[in-house]
């Protein structure tokens, strides 16, 4: 979606949207349109859209009123969310309308540059679709809207938008990776897609193949991969935009590009959803693109552990014992608890290679987190209260909401193994917590670390404020906001 800026509404505009605060219809609205808004119960509430037509200079112009909610209501993330919802509502209404250009009139809306950019961000994010494989769409089902024109936006909006546009590109890239089918995105092609998208951004990439990981002793990650014909990869994405020599912050993502469960095979119903079991790696890849596009003044490394979990004659079995890169041995009780096996080696390698100041890992790790939180929050587990507070604040500011869960010795002992150092699952109850406890055993003492279980938030079966059904892009906005407020702030 292209976004452009003009000083005033163009004379040839065919579709013009006016931003309206709640209970404040424009004084210039004609009597027929005003009455139409009233009987349609349009009050300017956040996300409301009212359409009317008017004759202007011998032609008919399509107009829309877009509700911003109460003037000045809310603050921070709440206010940004309302403004994004307003922009997104316009895109949702007109994306397949036959119109190619939407002019948003910011004159008189009383918004700051940052607030105007939030409206534009919502409009762009809601426009994203992946129609690559939909070859029989009728014309009226195809997106027609290709440009958003910001007319009369406040001074500084273009600069603010440049930052938000970088964020939007990162979110869109994550959605693309998560949405693509598993026969298209697998460990090798995930890396290739990143290499192509990152060209010219200044990001540095390192890729470890199966042989290199074997030499490093990554028996946990390789154990997951051994049942698949798709070879695993470890991808490191480095952005050095901060102080030279300063320790980076590490974002580590689980990248299981398809998860059958392995020998502990999943039920057939719904297994197609497991193409998005790489949502953590997708979020890391999108975040790194956003940071590079906006030239973030921070040192950040993104690491993606990429495997496919399949059952065949070479697949690992329940009861196998594998040796992780850390040297710790793991009894594999359930081959469908594979994400933590991938992450433990990725986390060990990240710490040895980069000695990060802090680590945040993201993973679609457990179904248990969906039972706990539904699809509204991701679960947060951390060994550092300060990091917890900063991530929670970033979640509230970005709209990628988190909810903290406990960690402790009582949970940790539930994953002791009688044959190895640790087993990969505990009892039925507290499954998200014991999964996090497993990961914590691979975190070096003194390293601030947080684990985000995003299983309930990366994919949705209904549209949200700034996304359609499917991939939400969860995690990119959270991590970008964390970088802005903590690392750059």
Tab-separated table of C-alpha atoms in Angstrom, residues 100-479:
chain	number	residue	atom	x	y	z
A	100	UNK	CA	-7.949	2.849	-6.050
A	101	UNK	CA	-7.125	5.893	-3.935
A	102	UNK	CA	-8.335	6.960	-0.508
A	103	UNK	CA	-7.722	10.555	0.550
A	104	UNK	CA	-7.720	11.092	4.308
A	105	UNK	CA	-8.328	14.725	5.215
A	106	UNK	CA	-6.371	15.534	8.387
A	107	UNK	CA	-7.140	19.264	8.305
A	108	UNK	CA	-9.102	20.242	11.376
A	109	UNK	CA	-8.726	16.833	13.065
A	110	UNK	CA	-6.514	18.322	15.769
A	111	UNK	CA	-3.990	15.491	15.682
A	112	UNK	CA	-0.258	15.635	16.283
A	113	UNK	CA	2.181	14.284	13.711
A	114	UNK	CA	2.631	11.079	15.693
A	115	UNK	CA	-1.132	10.645	15.988
A	116	UNK	CA	-1.639	11.192	12.268
A	117	UNK	CA	1.040	8.569	11.601
A	118	UNK	CA	-0.876	6.148	13.834
A	119	UNK	CA	-3.970	6.566	11.645
A	120	UNK	CA	-1.863	5.818	8.571
A	121	UNK	CA	-0.270	2.813	10.256
A	122	UNK	CA	-3.660	1.305	11.004
A	123	UNK	CA	-4.792	1.901	7.429
A	124	UNK	CA	-1.750	0.155	5.987
A	125	UNK	CA	-1.699	-2.795	8.357
A	126	UNK	CA	-5.362	-3.612	7.738
A	127	UNK	CA	-4.742	-3.675	3.981
A	128	UNK	CA	-2.333	-6.623	4.055
A	129	UNK	CA	-3.462	-9.825	2.344
A	130	UNK	CA	-1.721	-12.778	0.744
A	131	UNK	CA	-3.681	-13.711	-2.374
A	132	UNK	CA	-0.853	-15.481	-4.193
A	133	UNK	CA	-2.680	-18.789	-4.408
A	134	UNK	CA	-6.229	-17.474	-4.884
A	135	UNK	CA	-6.588	-17.695	-8.643
A	136	UNK	CA	-10.375	-17.655	-8.990
A	137	UNK	CA	-11.283	-14.467	-7.115
A	138	UNK	CA	-13.987	-12.398	-8.757
A	139	UNK	CA	-13.132	-8.787	-9.531
A	140	UNK	CA	-15.270	-7.522	-6.671
A	141	UNK	CA	-13.307	-9.736	-4.259
A	142	UNK	CA	-9.889	-8.474	-5.316
A	143	UNK	CA	-8.225	-5.558	-3.547
A	144	UNK	CA	-8.483	-2.389	-5.587
A	145	UNK	CA	-7.172	0.182	-3.115
A	146	UNK	CA	-3.483	0.848	-3.760
A	147	UNK	CA	-2.841	4.292	-2.292
A	148	UNK	CA	-3.574	6.268	0.856
A	149	UNK	CA	-3.190	10.029	0.421
A	150	UNK	CA	-2.677	12.077	3.581
A	151	UNK	CA	-4.075	15.565	2.912
A	152	UNK	CA	-3.305	18.481	5.221
A	153	UNK	CA	-1.446	16.320	7.726
A	154	UNK	CA	0.298	18.160	10.587
A	155	UNK	CA	3.888	19.248	10.171
A	156	UNK	CA	6.253	16.394	10.905
A	157	UNK	CA	3.853	13.649	9.842
A	158	UNK	CA	6.006	12.495	6.942
A	159	UNK	CA	8.990	11.996	9.247
A	160	UNK	CA	6.830	10.186	11.798
A	161	UNK	CA	5.353	8.051	9.053
A	162	UNK	CA	8.793	7.006	7.802
A	163	UNK	CA	9.351	5.300	11.157
A	164	UNK	CA	5.903	3.704	11.233
A	165	UNK	CA	6.242	2.586	7.605
A	166	UNK	CA	9.362	0.643	8.580
A	167	UNK	CA	7.390	-0.995	11.373
A	168	UNK	CA	4.564	-1.814	8.968
A	169	UNK	CA	7.000	-3.473	6.578
A	170	UNK	CA	8.307	-5.622	9.407
A	171	UNK	CA	4.809	-6.674	10.461
A	172	UNK	CA	3.907	-7.464	6.854
A	173	UNK	CA	7.023	-9.599	6.417
A	174	UNK	CA	6.158	-11.587	9.536
A	175	UNK	CA	2.615	-12.124	8.299
A	176	UNK	CA	3.971	-13.284	4.955
A	177	UNK	CA	6.301	-15.840	6.540
A	178	UNK	CA	3.611	-17.129	8.893
A	179	UNK	CA	0.934	-17.355	6.191
A	180	UNK	CA	2.934	-19.143	3.499
A	181	UNK	CA	2.316	-22.916	3.368
A	182	UNK	CA	4.935	-25.306	4.692
A	183	UNK	CA	5.807	-26.609	1.228
A	184	UNK	CA	6.884	-23.045	0.397
A	185	UNK	CA	8.450	-21.921	3.690
A	186	UNK	CA	10.755	-24.498	5.243
A	187	UNK	CA	14.147	-23.973	6.922
A	188	UNK	CA	16.155	-23.385	3.753
A	189	UNK	CA	13.551	-21.210	2.037
A	190	UNK	CA	12.930	-19.213	5.237
A	191	UNK	CA	16.604	-18.243	5.120
A	192	UNK	CA	16.429	-17.492	1.391
A	193	UNK	CA	13.338	-15.310	1.862
A	194	UNK	CA	15.160	-13.331	4.562
A	195	UNK	CA	18.285	-12.975	2.447
A	196	UNK	CA	16.242	-11.536	-0.405
A	197	UNK	CA	14.219	-9.171	1.780
A	198	UNK	CA	17.208	-7.890	3.735
A	199	UNK	CA	19.277	-6.992	0.687
A	200	UNK	CA	20.590	-3.447	1.016
A	201	UNK	CA	19.343	-2.940	4.583
A	202	UNK	CA	22.683	-3.205	6.363
A	203	UNK	CA	21.679	-6.366	8.224
A	204	UNK	CA	24.395	-8.997	8.558
A	205	UNK	CA	23.343	-12.629	8.210
A	206	UNK	CA	25.018	-15.797	9.419
A	207	UNK	CA	23.648	-19.217	8.560
A	208	UNK	CA	24.654	-22.496	10.197
A	209	UNK	CA	23.877	-25.667	8.276
A	210	UNK	CA	23.368	-29.147	9.654
A	211	UNK	CA	27.061	-30.049	9.599
A	212	UNK	CA	28.102	-26.912	11.455
A	213	UNK	CA	25.431	-27.453	14.098
A	214	UNK	CA	26.534	-31.063	14.517
A	215	UNK	CA	30.121	-29.930	15.108
A	216	UNK	CA	28.821	-27.535	17.785
A	217	UNK	CA	26.950	-30.352	19.514
A	218	UNK	CA	23.386	-29.136	18.934
A	219	UNK	CA	21.895	-32.567	19.563
A	220	UNK	CA	18.569	-31.237	20.843
A	221	UNK	CA	17.775	-29.148	17.750
A	222	UNK	CA	19.101	-31.797	15.362
A	223	UNK	CA	17.072	-34.500	17.097
A	224	UNK	CA	13.893	-32.656	16.148
A	225	UNK	CA	15.028	-32.232	12.549
A	226	UNK	CA	16.197	-35.788	11.889
A	227	UNK	CA	12.767	-37.067	10.842
A	228	UNK	CA	12.438	-34.579	7.982
A	229	UNK	CA	13.935	-34.439	4.498
A	230	UNK	CA	14.208	-30.677	5.010
A	231	UNK	CA	17.603	-29.903	6.578
A	232	UNK	CA	17.640	-27.548	9.567
A	233	UNK	CA	19.194	-24.121	9.687
A	234	UNK	CA	20.222	-21.656	12.375
A	235	UNK	CA	19.886	-18.077	11.179
A	236	UNK	CA	21.501	-15.116	12.938
A	237	UNK	CA	20.520	-11.592	11.892
A	238	UNK	CA	22.754	-8.833	13.253
A	239	UNK	CA	21.996	-5.111	13.430
A	240	UNK	CA	24.716	-2.875	14.844
A	241	UNK	CA	23.103	0.544	14.996
A	242	UNK	CA	24.106	1.429	18.543
A	243	UNK	CA	27.315	2.158	20.390
A	244	UNK	CA	30.286	0.316	18.940
A	245	UNK	CA	31.253	-2.614	21.114
A	246	UNK	CA	28.150	-2.445	23.319
A	247	UNK	CA	26.542	-5.783	24.098
A	248	UNK	CA	23.543	-6.523	21.909
A	249	UNK	CA	20.062	-7.475	23.011
A	250	UNK	CA	19.082	-10.857	21.575
A	251	UNK	CA	15.700	-11.884	20.211
A	252	UNK	CA	15.473	-15.651	19.693
A	253	UNK	CA	12.631	-17.294	17.781
A	254	UNK	CA	11.299	-20.830	17.505
A	255	UNK	CA	11.072	-21.702	13.818
A	256	UNK	CA	9.339	-25.063	13.422
A	257	UNK	CA	8.145	-24.568	9.858
A	258	UNK	CA	5.740	-27.479	10.169
A	259	UNK	CA	4.943	-29.520	13.236
A	260	UNK	CA	3.278	-32.893	12.868
A	261	UNK	CA	4.250	-33.718	16.427
A	262	UNK	CA	6.749	-36.272	15.164
A	263	UNK	CA	6.266	-39.819	16.459
A	264	UNK	CA	3.989	-38.326	19.163
A	265	UNK	CA	1.828	-37.330	16.238
A	266	UNK	CA	-0.906	-34.731	16.469
A	267	UNK	CA	-4.544	-35.431	15.558
A	268	UNK	CA	-5.293	-34.845	11.871
A	269	UNK	CA	-8.003	-32.251	12.552
A	270	UNK	CA	-6.431	-28.813	12.535
A	271	UNK	CA	-2.904	-30.016	11.779
A	272	UNK	CA	-2.800	-27.635	8.805
A	273	UNK	CA	-2.492	-24.816	11.312
A	274	UNK	CA	0.948	-26.052	12.253
A	275	UNK	CA	2.484	-24.145	9.364
A	276	UNK	CA	2.495	-21.210	11.772
A	277	UNK	CA	4.542	-23.010	14.422
A	278	UNK	CA	7.395	-20.826	13.200
A	279	UNK	CA	5.615	-17.679	14.400
A	280	UNK	CA	8.373	-16.848	16.888
A	281	UNK	CA	11.051	-16.938	14.206
A	282	UNK	CA	8.731	-15.003	11.923
A	283	UNK	CA	8.339	-12.276	14.543
A	284	UNK	CA	12.112	-12.045	14.991
A	285	UNK	CA	12.679	-11.826	11.221
A	286	UNK	CA	10.074	-9.079	10.839
A	287	UNK	CA	11.415	-7.136	13.822
A	288	UNK	CA	14.934	-7.128	12.440
A	289	UNK	CA	13.663	-5.806	9.106
A	290	UNK	CA	11.755	-3.011	10.861
A	291	UNK	CA	14.797	-2.022	12.938
A	292	UNK	CA	17.025	-1.908	9.896
A	293	UNK	CA	14.534	0.051	7.788
A	294	UNK	CA	14.239	2.758	10.426
A	295	UNK	CA	17.965	2.662	11.259
A	296	UNK	CA	17.404	1.901	14.935
A	297	UNK	CA	20.135	3.234	17.202
A	298	UNK	CA	20.632	-0.049	19.017
A	299	UNK	CA	22.644	-3.248	18.801
A	300	UNK	CA	20.300	-6.169	18.295
A	301	UNK	CA	20.759	-9.748	17.150
A	302	UNK	CA	17.927	-11.981	16.009
A	303	UNK	CA	18.384	-15.760	16.054
A	304	UNK	CA	15.991	-18.231	14.425
A	305	UNK	CA	16.167	-21.974	15.044
A	306	UNK	CA	14.615	-23.510	11.925
A	307	UNK	CA	13.483	-27.131	11.660
A	308	UNK	CA	10.611	-29.270	10.417
A	309	UNK	CA	9.193	-31.874	12.826
A	310	UNK	CA	8.149	-34.958	10.865
A	311	UNK	CA	7.690	-38.690	11.586
A	312	UNK	CA	9.684	-41.212	9.585
A	313	UNK	CA	12.034	-44.114	10.165
A	314	UNK	CA	14.804	-41.752	11.253
A	315	UNK	CA	12.685	-39.605	13.595
A	316	UNK	CA	13.552	-39.471	17.267
A	317	UNK	CA	11.391	-41.565	19.576
A	318	UNK	CA	9.800	-40.976	22.968
A	319	UNK	CA	12.371	-42.159	25.470
A	320	UNK	CA	15.405	-41.091	23.448
A	321	UNK	CA	18.115	-39.128	25.244
A	322	UNK	CA	19.849	-36.319	23.381
A	323	UNK	CA	22.776	-34.105	24.349
A	324	UNK	CA	22.301	-30.373	23.944
A	325	UNK	CA	24.981	-27.877	22.967
A	326	UNK	CA	25.232	-26.895	26.630
A	327	UNK	CA	26.236	-30.443	27.527
A	328	UNK	CA	22.998	-31.083	29.413
A	329	UNK	CA	21.264	-34.327	28.494
A	330	UNK	CA	17.537	-34.396	27.765
A	331	UNK	CA	15.090	-37.281	27.955
A	332	UNK	CA	12.580	-36.825	25.153
A	333	UNK	CA	9.260	-37.892	26.660
A	334	UNK	CA	7.084	-36.311	23.979
A	335	UNK	CA	8.363	-35.524	20.484
A	336	UNK	CA	5.560	-32.966	20.139
A	337	UNK	CA	7.258	-30.847	22.798
A	338	UNK	CA	9.899	-30.049	20.210
A	339	UNK	CA	10.033	-26.257	20.313
A	340	UNK	CA	11.897	-26.177	23.599
A	341	UNK	CA	14.464	-28.616	22.163
A	342	UNK	CA	15.079	-26.251	19.264
A	343	UNK	CA	15.225	-23.201	21.503
A	344	UNK	CA	17.585	-24.608	24.119
A	345	UNK	CA	20.371	-25.029	21.557
A	346	UNK	CA	19.575	-21.697	19.910
A	347	UNK	CA	19.727	-19.986	23.305
A	348	UNK	CA	23.028	-21.650	24.214
A	349	UNK	CA	24.605	-20.682	20.893
A	350	UNK	CA	23.336	-17.096	21.195
A	351	UNK	CA	24.875	-16.682	24.634
A	352	UNK	CA	28.212	-18.203	23.633
A	353	UNK	CA	28.415	-16.266	20.377
A	354	UNK	CA	27.116	-12.828	21.396
A	355	UNK	CA	27.137	-12.601	25.232
A	356	UNK	CA	23.939	-10.525	25.033
A	357	UNK	CA	22.905	-7.935	27.592
A	358	UNK	CA	19.452	-9.527	27.677
A	359	UNK	CA	17.528	-12.236	25.819
A	360	UNK	CA	13.884	-12.352	24.806
A	361	UNK	CA	12.710	-15.551	23.153
A	362	UNK	CA	9.408	-15.917	21.324
A	363	UNK	CA	7.726	-19.222	20.594
A	364	UNK	CA	4.406	-20.794	19.783
A	365	UNK	CA	5.390	-23.174	22.535
A	366	UNK	CA	2.323	-24.608	24.260
A	367	UNK	CA	-1.376	-25.145	23.748
A	368	UNK	CA	-1.667	-24.689	27.495
A	369	UNK	CA	-1.093	-20.951	27.161
A	370	UNK	CA	-4.215	-20.716	24.984
A	371	UNK	CA	-6.226	-22.482	27.680
A	372	UNK	CA	-4.911	-19.933	30.181
A	373	UNK	CA	-5.097	-16.699	28.187
A	374	UNK	CA	-7.142	-17.371	25.068
A	375	UNK	CA	-6.111	-15.237	22.149
A	376	UNK	CA	-5.892	-11.865	23.921
A	377	UNK	CA	-2.476	-12.011	25.586
A	378	UNK	CA	0.815	-13.823	25.171
A	379	UNK	CA	2.329	-15.416	28.244
A	380	UNK	CA	5.489	-13.907	29.728
A	381	UNK	CA	7.989	-15.795	31.891
A	382	UNK	CA	11.163	-14.128	33.093
A	383	UNK	CA	13.978	-14.270	35.615
A	384	UNK	CA	14.209	-10.479	35.898
A	385	UNK	CA	11.556	-8.165	37.327
A	386	UNK	CA	12.973	-5.119	35.571
A	387	UNK	CA	12.843	-6.837	32.204
A	388	UNK	CA	9.307	-7.972	32.962
A	389	UNK	CA	8.215	-4.410	33.639
A	390	UNK	CA	9.823	-3.060	30.498
A	391	UNK	CA	8.298	-5.753	28.293
A	392	UNK	CA	4.895	-5.295	29.893
A	393	UNK	CA	5.078	-1.548	29.218
A	394	UNK	CA	6.090	-2.216	25.612
A	395	UNK	CA	3.165	-4.591	25.272
A	396	UNK	CA	0.695	-2.030	26.550
A	397	UNK	CA	2.144	0.697	24.324
A	398	UNK	CA	2.173	-1.451	21.180
A	399	UNK	CA	-1.029	-3.417	21.615
A	400	UNK	CA	0.848	-6.749	21.704
A	401	UNK	CA	-0.315	-7.530	25.219
A	402	UNK	CA	1.537	-9.762	27.695
A	403	UNK	CA	0.587	-11.434	30.971
A	404	UNK	CA	3.263	-12.603	33.387
A	405	UNK	CA	3.311	-16.139	34.790
A	406	UNK	CA	5.369	-17.508	37.703
A	407	UNK	CA	8.587	-19.477	37.682
A	408	UNK	CA	10.108	-21.264	40.661
A	409	UNK	CA	11.727	-24.374	42.156
A	410	UNK	CA	8.407	-26.134	42.737
A	411	UNK	CA	7.756	-26.082	39.009
A	412	UNK	CA	11.364	-26.711	38.034
A	413	UNK	CA	11.599	-30.060	39.836
A	414	UNK	CA	8.660	-31.326	37.770
A	415	UNK	CA	10.978	-31.714	34.774
A	416	UNK	CA	13.715	-33.700	36.534
A	417	UNK	CA	14.457	-36.967	34.705
A	418	UNK	CA	15.435	-40.289	36.283
A	419	UNK	CA	17.744	-41.072	33.346
A	420	UNK	CA	19.014	-37.689	32.090
A	421	UNK	CA	19.618	-34.159	33.364
A	422	UNK	CA	16.155	-33.013	32.366
A	423	UNK	CA	13.045	-34.261	30.564
A	424	UNK	CA	11.247	-32.233	27.934
A	425	UNK	CA	7.781	-32.302	29.513
A	426	UNK	CA	6.356	-32.302	33.001
A	427	UNK	CA	2.929	-33.378	34.211
A	428	UNK	CA	-0.306	-32.305	32.557
A	429	UNK	CA	-0.905	-29.269	34.729
A	430	UNK	CA	1.102	-26.052	34.466
A	431	UNK	CA	2.406	-27.041	31.035
A	432	UNK	CA	3.307	-23.531	29.918
A	433	UNK	CA	5.225	-22.966	33.132
A	434	UNK	CA	7.213	-26.197	32.988
A	435	UNK	CA	8.051	-25.427	29.337
A	436	UNK	CA	9.482	-22.079	30.446
A	437	UNK	CA	11.327	-23.760	33.320
A	438	UNK	CA	12.940	-26.052	30.766
A	439	UNK	CA	14.248	-23.075	28.816
A	440	UNK	CA	15.481	-21.323	31.944
A	441	UNK	CA	17.838	-24.216	32.623
A	442	UNK	CA	19.780	-23.150	29.535
A	443	UNK	CA	20.124	-19.480	30.516
A	444	UNK	CA	23.485	-18.440	31.937
A	445	UNK	CA	23.460	-17.144	35.483
A	446	UNK	CA	23.144	-13.356	35.575
A	447	UNK	CA	21.650	-13.018	32.090
A	448	UNK	CA	18.274	-11.223	32.052
A	449	UNK	CA	15.912	-13.446	30.057
A	450	UNK	CA	12.264	-13.523	29.138
A	451	UNK	CA	10.276	-16.191	27.347
A	452	UNK	CA	7.127	-15.160	25.488
A	453	UNK	CA	4.678	-17.947	24.666
A	454	UNK	CA	2.790	-16.538	21.686
A	455	UNK	CA	0.859	-19.670	20.664
A	456	UNK	CA	-2.496	-17.950	21.108
A	457	UNK	CA	-1.711	-14.684	19.363
A	458	UNK	CA	0.147	-15.306	16.086
A	459	UNK	CA	-2.908	-16.602	14.197
A	460	UNK	CA	-6.546	-15.591	14.510
A	461	UNK	CA	-9.771	-17.027	13.147
A	462	UNK	CA	-11.501	-13.649	13.087
A	463	UNK	CA	-10.470	-10.143	11.997
A	464	UNK	CA	-8.950	-7.771	14.521
A	465	UNK	CA	-8.589	-4.011	14.588
A	466	UNK	CA	-5.597	-3.922	12.241
A	467	UNK	CA	-5.554	-7.409	10.720
A	468	UNK	CA	-7.817	-9.733	8.811
A	469	UNK	CA	-8.278	-13.393	9.673
A	470	UNK	CA	-4.998	-15.291	9.734
A	471	UNK	CA	-1.522	-14.081	10.642
A	472	UNK	CA	-1.559	-11.126	13.041
A	473	UNK	CA	2.155	-10.280	12.972
A	474	UNK	CA	2.217	-10.458	16.773
A	475	UNK	CA	5.560	-9.712	18.377
A	476	UNK	CA	7.014	-7.265	15.874
A	477	UNK	CA	5.363	-4.199	17.350
A	478	UNK	CA	6.177	-5.370	20.861
A	479	UNK	CA	9.878	-5.839	20.182
